[in-house]
Amino acid sequence: MATDDLMTRALEALGDDGPLSVEAIHRLTDVPDVPETMTIAEVADLLDLSPHTLRYYERAGLVEVARDGNGHRVYDADAVRRLVFLTRMRLSGMAMRDLQHYVALADAGEHTVPERLDVLVEHRDTIRRRIRELTLSLAAVEYKIATYGGATGPDVHALGTTTGAERTALPDEPPRRALPAG
Amino acid sequence: MATDDLMTRALEALGDDGPLSVEAIHRLTDVPDVPETMTIAEVADLLDLSPHTLRYYERAGLVEVARDGNGHRVYDADAVRRLVFLTRMRLSGMAMRDLQHYVALADAGEHTVPERLDVLVEHRDTIRRRIRELTLSLAAVEYKIATYGGATGPDVHALGTTTGAERTALPDEPPRRALPAG
DNA sequence: GTATGCCTTCGAGCGCGCTCGAACGCAAAA
DNA sequence: TTTTGCGTTCGAGCGCGCTCGAAGGCATAC
């Protein structure tokens, strides 16, 4: 996905780690510049996705976009804001169909606010779960890196921290059969 | 993916959070029971994936599996161990083609150990990056849940911790225009 | 004997999220 | 006037990771 770059920029802008201050979240959440209207190229540039993808999102019913005299798309501030939101959700792993559902709710009016919040809360839980999964996987990979050779060599000393286990202390793989990939 | 269940079980077995002790990682990393040989159904059961998927992995060149007199697959301990590893890597997001590369290296002999470690280290970094991305997304979603209605309402008080912002204190959405999905 | 159940191979199909190409329109620049 | 550059619509294609169905083999259960 081309939009990975968006996330890269966000991460760099926030300084890669640190305790995620409120201001950082503001910087992350607030849309920097919202001109009155934008062309498809400008929006594509802003969100680091292709015009093709923007048209695809429109076809999928995620945004409505007006046309000018030449039939060219004119993105107003609301459309851009919605696309920013949608892009963020896509980057965090929300499926197209869920976004379609959410957008349908949003377009249905204020009375769907509780249901929309349910969707967001559920997605929040999905993200949390995925982070836990990845943390587990990370530990496993680090363990494998540290003890490379398989379950035989218990060189666990490098596992003090979750971020330990660098390319240093690497025991040679004990020569067993060739098959088990690692 | 059916194998999500594997991860679910791993998470439950480890107790969902806590500081990821060395024993926990052992429990995560060690294969519980490795019988001499297993049938495709048994392996599928063990790894929570379908026989179809196991055959697909074999077709993809990720494992070699012997046959018995009836032409049925016989998974030996090495094959099972490799599949456990492969499944873990898949769950952590490694692409099939990368696994194919890794496996080719493993089959090429001991001299590829450094290159294999490079692959693992790179994948470790990918996982770390993805965790950071998701953490950022999580913060954004939590922020949106807490301040539902958009950037207007700065109800940031619920954002003290990254895991704060529960379904409680939810300000009503300020009535602006309908479009910006949220 | 036949029915069941699990296995085999092979190739096709699917759902997702884009991604692209063809054929065309309009407008400002050379 | 022609070229360039950016836009349009429509529908097809792609890469990924499975997932499935058809047609058949073998063995145990009834």
Coordinates of C-alpha atoms (C1' of nucleotides) in Angstrom, one line a residue:
Chain A
M1 CA 0.0 0.0 0.0
A2 CA 1.4 3.4 -0.9
T3 CA -0.2 4.9 2.2
D4 CA 2.4 3.2 4.3
D5 CA 4.4 6.3 3.7
L6 CA 1.8 8.3 5.5
M7 CA 2.3 6.3 8.6
T8 CA 6.1 6.5 8.1
R9 CA 5.8 10.3 8.1
A10 CA 3.6 10.3 11.2
L11 CA 6.0 8.1 13.0
E12 CA 8.9 10.3 12.1
A13 CA 7.0 13.5 13.0
L14 CA 6.4 12.0 16.4
G15 CA 9.9 10.9 16.9
D16 CA 9.5 7.1 16.7
D17 CA 8.9 6.5 20.4
G18 CA 8.4 8.2 23.6
P19 CA 5.2 8.2 25.8
L20 CA 2.8 9.6 23.2
S21 CA 1.9 13.0 24.6
V22 CA -1.4 14.7 24.2
E23 CA 0.2 17.2 21.9
A24 CA 1.6 14.4 19.8
I25 CA -1.8 13.0 19.4
H26 CA -3.1 16.4 18.4
R27 CA -0.4 16.6 15.8
L28 CA -1.4 13.1 14.7
T29 CA -5.1 13.8 14.7
D30 CA -5.4 17.3 13.4
V31 CA -5.5 17.8 9.7
P32 CA -2.7 20.3 9.0
D33 CA -4.1 22.4 6.1
V34 CA -7.6 22.2 4.8
P35 CA -8.0 24.4 1.8
E36 CA -11.5 25.3 0.7
T37 CA -11.3 22.8 -2.1
M38 CA -8.7 20.4 -3.6
T39 CA -8.1 18.5 -6.8
I40 CA -7.7 14.8 -6.8
A41 CA -4.0 15.1 -7.3
E42 CA -3.7 17.3 -4.3
V43 CA -5.7 15.0 -2.1
A44 CA -3.8 12.0 -3.4
D45 CA -0.6 13.8 -2.5
L46 CA -1.9 14.8 1.0
L47 CA -2.9 11.2 1.8
D48 CA -0.1 9.4 0.0
L49 CA -2.4 7.4 -2.1
S50 CA -3.1 7.3 -5.8
P51 CA -5.9 9.1 -7.7
H52 CA -6.9 5.6 -8.7
T53 CA -7.4 4.7 -5.1
L54 CA -9.4 7.9 -4.4
R55 CA -11.7 7.1 -7.3
Y56 CA -12.0 3.6 -6.0
Y57 CA -13.0 4.8 -2.6
E58 CA -15.6 7.0 -4.2
R59 CA -16.9 4.1 -6.2
A60 CA -17.1 2.1 -3.0
G61 CA -19.4 4.7 -1.5
L62 CA -17.0 6.0 1.1
V63 CA -17.2 9.7 -0.1
E64 CA -19.2 11.8 -2.4
V65 CA -17.2 14.3 -4.4
A66 CA -18.7 17.1 -6.5
R67 CA -17.5 17.9 -10.1
D68 CA -16.5 21.2 -11.6
G69 CA -17.5 22.5 -15.1
N70 CA -15.1 20.1 -16.7
G71 CA -16.4 17.1 -14.9
H72 CA -13.3 17.1 -12.7
R73 CA -13.6 16.2 -9.0
V74 CA -13.7 18.9 -6.5
Y75 CA -12.9 17.8 -2.9
D76 CA -14.3 20.1 -0.3
A77 CA -13.0 20.3 3.2
D78 CA -15.5 17.9 4.5
A79 CA -14.7 15.3 1.9
V80 CA -11.0 15.7 2.7
R81 CA -11.6 15.4 6.4
R82 CA -13.5 12.2 5.8
L83 CA -10.8 10.8 3.6
V84 CA -8.2 11.6 6.2
F85 CA -10.3 9.6 8.7
L86 CA -10.8 6.8 6.3
T87 CA -7.1 6.6 5.4
R88 CA -6.2 6.4 9.1
M89 CA -8.7 3.6 9.7
R90 CA -7.4 1.7 6.7
L91 CA -3.9 2.0 7.9
S92 CA -4.9 0.7 11.3
G93 CA -6.3 -2.4 9.6
M94 CA -10.0 -1.7 9.3
A95 CA -11.6 -3.5 6.4
M96 CA -13.3 -1.7 3.5
R97 CA -16.6 -3.2 4.4
D98 CA -16.5 -2.0 7.9
L99 CA -15.7 1.5 6.7
Q100 CA -18.6 1.3 4.3
H101 CA -20.8 0.4 7.3
Y102 CA -19.5 3.2 9.4
V103 CA -19.9 5.7 6.6
A104 CA -23.5 4.5 6.0
L105 CA -24.2 5.2 9.7
A106 CA -22.6 8.6 9.6
D107 CA -24.7 9.5 6.6
A108 CA -27.8 8.2 8.3
G109 CA -27.8 11.0 10.8
E110 CA -27.0 11.9 14.4
H111 CA -29.1 9.1 15.9
T112 CA -26.5 6.6 14.8
V113 CA -23.8 8.1 17.0
P114 CA -24.0 5.3 19.6
E115 CA -23.7 2.7 17.0
R116 CA -20.7 4.5 15.4
L117 CA -19.1 4.6 18.7
D118 CA -19.6 0.8 19.1
V119 CA -17.8 0.4 15.8
L120 CA -14.9 2.5 16.9
V121 CA -14.7 0.7 20.3
E122 CA -14.7 -2.6 18.6
H123 CA -12.0 -1.5 16.2
R124 CA -10.0 -0.2 19.1
D125 CA -10.2 -3.6 20.7
T126 CA -9.1 -5.2 17.5
I127 CA -6.1 -3.0 17.3
R128 CA -5.2 -3.8 20.9
R129 CA -5.5 -7.5 20.3
R130 CA -3.3 -7.2 17.2
I131 CA -0.7 -5.3 19.2
R132 CA -0.7 -8.1 21.8
E133 CA -0.4 -10.7 19.1
L134 CA 2.5 -8.9 17.5
T135 CA 4.2 -8.4 20.8
L136 CA 4.1 -12.1 21.3
S137 CA 5.4 -12.8 17.9
L138 CA 8.1 -10.3 18.4
A139 CA 9.2 -12.1 21.6
A140 CA 9.2 -15.4 19.7
V141 CA 11.3 -14.0 16.9
E142 CA 13.7 -12.4 19.3
Y143 CA 14.0 -15.6 21.1
K144 CA 14.7 -17.4 17.9
I145 CA 17.3 -14.9 16.9
A146 CA 19.0 -15.1 20.3
T147 CA 19.0 -18.9 20.4
Y148 CA 19.4 -19.5 16.7
G149 CA 19.6 -23.2 16.1
G150 CA 16.4 -24.4 17.5
A151 CA 14.8 -25.3 20.8
T152 CA 18.0 -27.2 21.7
G153 CA 20.2 -24.4 22.7
P154 CA 18.8 -22.6 25.7
D155 CA 20.9 -19.4 25.4
V156 CA 18.3 -17.3 27.1
H157 CA 20.6 -14.8 28.7
A158 CA 20.0 -12.3 26.0
L159 CA 16.3 -12.1 26.8
G160 CA 16.4 -9.8 29.7
T161 CA 14.4 -7.1 27.9
T162 CA 11.9 -7.4 25.1
T163 CA 14.1 -5.3 22.9
G164 CA 17.3 -7.2 23.7
A165 CA 18.7 -10.0 21.5
E166 CA 20.7 -8.0 19.0
R167 CA 22.8 -9.5 16.2
T168 CA 25.6 -10.0 18.7
A169 CA 25.9 -13.2 20.8
L170 CA 24.8 -15.8 18.2
P171 CA 25.5 -19.4 19.0
D172 CA 26.2 -21.5 15.9
E173 CA 23.3 -23.7 14.9
P174 CA 23.8 -27.2 16.4
P175 CA 24.2 -29.6 13.5
R176 CA 21.0 -31.5 13.4
R177 CA 19.0 -32.6 10.4
A178 CA 18.6 -30.1 7.6
L179 CA 14.8 -30.0 7.5
P180 CA 13.4 -27.8 10.3
A181 CA 13.8 -24.4 8.8
G182 CA 15.8 -22.8 11.6
Chain B
M1 CA -7.4 -16.9 8.5
A2 CA -8.3 -19.9 10.6
T3 CA -4.9 -19.7 12.3
D4 CA -6.0 -16.7 14.3
D5 CA -7.3 -19.2 16.7
L6 CA -3.8 -20.4 17.3
M7 CA -2.8 -16.9 18.4
T8 CA -5.9 -16.7 20.5
R9 CA -4.9 -19.8 22.4
A10 CA -1.4 -18.6 22.8
L11 CA -2.6 -15.3 24.2
E12 CA -5.0 -17.0 26.6
A13 CA -2.3 -19.5 27.7
L14 CA 0.0 -16.6 28.6
G15 CA -2.7 -14.6 30.4
D16 CA -3.2 -11.8 27.9
D17 CA -0.7 -9.4 29.4
G18 CA 2.1 -9.2 32.0
P19 CA 5.8 -8.8 31.4
L20 CA 6.3 -11.7 29.1
S21 CA 8.6 -13.9 31.2
V22 CA 11.2 -16.2 29.9
E23 CA 9.1 -19.2 30.9
A24 CA 6.2 -17.7 29.0
I25 CA 8.3 -17.5 25.9
H26 CA 9.4 -21.0 26.4
R27 CA 5.8 -22.1 26.6
L28 CA 5.2 -20.1 23.5
T29 CA 8.2 -21.3 21.6
D30 CA 8.4 -25.0 22.6
V31 CA 6.3 -27.3 20.6
P32 CA 4.3 -29.3 23.2
D33 CA 4.0 -32.8 21.8
V34 CA 5.9 -34.0 18.8
P35 CA 4.9 -37.6 18.1
E36 CA 7.1 -39.6 15.8
T37 CA 4.8 -39.0 12.8
M38 CA 1.5 -37.3 12.3
T39 CA -1.3 -37.4 9.7
I40 CA -2.4 -34.3 7.8
A41 CA -5.5 -34.1 10.0
E42 CA -3.5 -34.2 13.1
V43 CA -1.1 -31.5 12.0
A44 CA -4.0 -29.3 10.8
D45 CA -5.5 -29.7 14.2
L46 CA -2.3 -28.9 16.0
L47 CA -1.7 -25.7 14.0
D48 CA -5.4 -24.7 13.5
L49 CA -5.2 -24.6 9.8
S50 CA -6.9 -26.7 7.2
P51 CA -5.5 -29.8 5.4
H52 CA -6.0 -27.7 2.2
T53 CA -3.7 -25.1 3.6
L54 CA -1.1 -27.7 4.6
R55 CA -1.1 -29.1 1.0
Y56 CA -0.8 -25.6 -0.3
Y57 CA 2.3 -24.9 1.9
E58 CA 3.8 -28.1 0.5
R59 CA 3.0 -27.1 -3.0
A60 CA 4.6 -23.8 -2.3
G61 CA 7.8 -25.6 -1.4
L62 CA 7.8 -24.7 2.3
V63 CA 7.9 -28.4 3.5
E64 CA 8.6 -31.7 2.0
V65 CA 6.4 -34.5 3.3
A66 CA 6.8 -38.2 2.8
R67 CA 4.0 -40.6 1.8
D68 CA 3.0 -43.9 3.3
G69 CA 1.9 -47.0 1.3
N70 CA -1.4 -45.5 0.5
G71 CA 0.1 -42.3 -0.8
H72 CA -1.1 -40.5 2.3
R73 CA 1.1 -37.8 3.8
V74 CA 3.3 -38.7 6.8
Y75 CA 4.6 -35.7 8.7
D76 CA 7.7 -36.5 10.7
A77 CA 8.8 -34.4 13.7
D78 CA 11.1 -32.2 11.6
A79 CA 8.3 -31.4 9.2
V80 CA 6.0 -30.5 12.1
R81 CA 8.6 -28.4 13.7
R82 CA 9.1 -26.5 10.5
L83 CA 5.4 -26.0 10.1
V84 CA 5.1 -24.7 13.6
F85 CA 7.8 -22.2 12.8
L86 CA 6.2 -21.3 9.5
T87 CA 2.8 -20.8 11.0
R88 CA 4.2 -18.5 13.6
M89 CA 5.9 -16.4 11.0
R90 CA 2.7 -16.2 9.0
L91 CA 0.8 -15.1 12.0
S92 CA 3.3 -12.4 12.6
G93 CA 2.8 -11.1 9.1
M94 CA 5.7 -12.6 7.2
A95 CA 4.8 -13.0 3.5
M96 CA 4.8 -16.4 1.8
R97 CA 7.5 -15.4 -0.6
D98 CA 9.8 -14.4 2.3
L99 CA 9.2 -17.7 3.9
Q100 CA 10.0 -19.4 0.7
H101 CA 13.2 -17.5 0.6
Y102 CA 14.0 -18.4 4.2
V103 CA 13.2 -22.1 3.6
A104 CA 15.4 -22.2 0.5
L105 CA 18.3 -20.8 2.6
A106 CA 17.7 -23.3 5.3
D107 CA 17.7 -26.2 2.8
A108 CA 20.9 -24.8 1.3
G109 CA 22.9 -25.7 4.3
E110 CA 24.7 -24.3 7.3
H111 CA 26.6 -21.6 5.4
T112 CA 23.4 -19.7 5.0
V113 CA 22.9 -19.2 8.7
P114 CA 24.0 -15.5 8.7
E115 CA 21.7 -14.7 5.8
R116 CA 18.8 -16.5 7.6
L117 CA 19.5 -14.4 10.7
D118 CA 19.4 -11.3 8.5
V119 CA 16.0 -12.3 7.4
L120 CA 14.8 -12.8 11.0
V121 CA 16.3 -9.6 12.1
E122 CA 14.6 -7.7 9.3
H123 CA 11.3 -9.4 10.1
R124 CA 11.8 -8.5 13.8
D125 CA 12.2 -4.9 12.7
T126 CA 9.1 -5.1 10.6
I127 CA 7.1 -6.4 13.6
R128 CA 8.4 -3.6 15.8
R129 CA 7.5 -1.0 13.2
R130 CA 4.0 -2.4 12.8
I131 CA 3.6 -2.4 16.6
R132 CA 4.6 1.3 16.6
E133 CA 2.2 2.0 13.8
L134 CA -0.7 0.3 15.6
T135 CA 0.1 2.0 18.8
L136 CA -0.2 5.3 17.0
S137 CA -3.4 4.2 15.4
L138 CA -4.7 3.0 18.7
A139 CA -4.0 6.4 20.3
A140 CA -5.8 8.1 17.4
V141 CA -8.9 5.9 17.7
E142 CA -9.0 6.3 21.4
Y143 CA -8.7 10.1 21.0
K144 CA -11.6 10.0 18.5
I145 CA -13.7 7.9 20.9
A146 CA -13.0 10.2 23.8
T147 CA -13.7 13.4 21.8
Y148 CA -16.3 12.0 19.5
G149 CA -17.5 14.7 17.2
G150 CA -14.2 15.8 15.6
A151 CA -11.3 18.0 16.3
T152 CA -13.5 20.7 17.8
G153 CA -14.1 19.2 21.2
P154 CA -10.8 19.0 23.1
D155 CA -12.0 16.6 25.8
V156 CA -8.5 15.3 26.3
H157 CA -8.8 14.6 30.0
A158 CA -9.5 10.9 29.3
L159 CA -6.2 10.5 27.5
G160 CA -3.8 10.2 30.5
T161 CA -2.7 6.7 29.6
T162 CA -2.6 4.9 26.3
T163 CA -5.1 2.4 27.4
G164 CA -7.5 4.9 28.9
A165 CA -10.5 6.4 27.2
E166 CA -13.2 3.7 27.9
R167 CA -16.7 3.8 26.7
T168 CA -17.5 6.0 29.7
A169 CA -17.1 9.8 29.5
L170 CA -18.4 10.4 26.0
P171 CA -19.3 14.0 25.1
D172 CA -22.2 14.3 22.7
E173 CA -21.1 15.0 19.2
P174 CA -21.3 18.8 18.5
P175 CA -23.8 19.2 15.7
R176 CA -21.8 20.2 12.7
R177 CA -22.4 19.2 9.1
A178 CA -23.3 15.6 8.4
L179 CA -20.5 14.7 6.0
P180 CA -17.2 14.2 7.8
A181 CA -17.7 10.6 8.9
G182 CA -17.4 11.2 12.6
Chain C
dG1 C1' -21.1 -56.0 -0.8
dT2 C1' -21.5 -51.4 0.0
dA3 C1' -21.3 -47.5 2.5
dT4 C1' -18.4 -44.3 5.4
dG5 C1' -14.7 -41.6 5.9
dC6 C1' -10.4 -39.9 5.2
dC7 C1' -7.1 -39.4 2.1
dT8 C1' -5.0 -38.2 -2.9
dT9 C1' -4.2 -34.8 -7.2
dC10 C1' -5.3 -31.1 -10.1
dG11 C1' -6.9 -27.0 -11.4
dA12 C1' -10.1 -23.4 -10.7
dG13 C1' -12.3 -19.9 -7.9
dC14 C1' -12.6 -16.4 -4.3
dG15 C1' -12.3 -12.1 -1.5
dC16 C1' -9.7 -8.3 -0.7
dG17 C1' -7.8 -4.0 -2.0
dC18 C1' -6.2 -2.0 -5.1
dT19 C1' -4.0 -1.0 -9.9
dC20 C1' -4.1 -0.4 -14.6
dG21 C1' -5.2 0.5 -19.5
dA22 C1' -8.1 2.2 -23.1
dA23 C1' -10.4 5.7 -25.0
dC24 C1' -11.6 10.1 -24.5
dG25 C1' -12.2 15.5 -23.0
dC26 C1' -10.6 20.0 -22.0
dA27 C1' -7.3 23.7 -21.6
dA28 C1' -3.1 26.1 -21.4
dA29 C1' 1.7 26.2 -23.7
dA30 C1' 4.8 25.9 -27.8
Chain D
dT1 C1' -2.4 24.0 -34.6
dT2 C1' -0.6 20.5 -32.3
dT3 C1' 1.2 18.9 -28.1
dT4 C1' 1.4 18.3 -23.1
dG5 C1' -0.8 17.4 -19.1
dC6 C1' -4.2 16.5 -16.2
dG7 C1' -8.5 14.9 -15.7
dT8 C1' -12.7 11.6 -16.8
dT9 C1' -15.4 6.6 -17.1
dC10 C1' -15.5 1.8 -17.5
dG11 C1' -14.1 -2.6 -17.0
dA12 C1' -10.6 -5.8 -16.6
dG13 C1' -6.5 -7.5 -14.2
dC14 C1' -3.3 -8.5 -10.4
dG15 C1' -1.0 -10.4 -6.2
dC16 C1' -1.9 -12.5 -2.1
dG17 C1' -3.3 -16.4 0.6
dC18 C1' -5.9 -19.4 0.7
dT19 C1' -10.3 -22.4 -0.3
dC20 C1' -12.9 -25.4 -2.8
dG21 C1' -14.7 -29.0 -5.9
dA22 C1' -14.3 -32.9 -8.8
dA23 C1' -12.9 -37.5 -9.5
dG24 C1' -10.9 -41.1 -7.6
dG25 C1' -8.2 -44.6 -4.1
dC26 C1' -8.1 -47.4 0.0
dA27 C1' -9.6 -49.4 4.5
dT28 C1' -12.6 -50.2 8.1
dA29 C1' -17.8 -50.7 9.7
dC30 C1' -22.0 -52.6 9.0

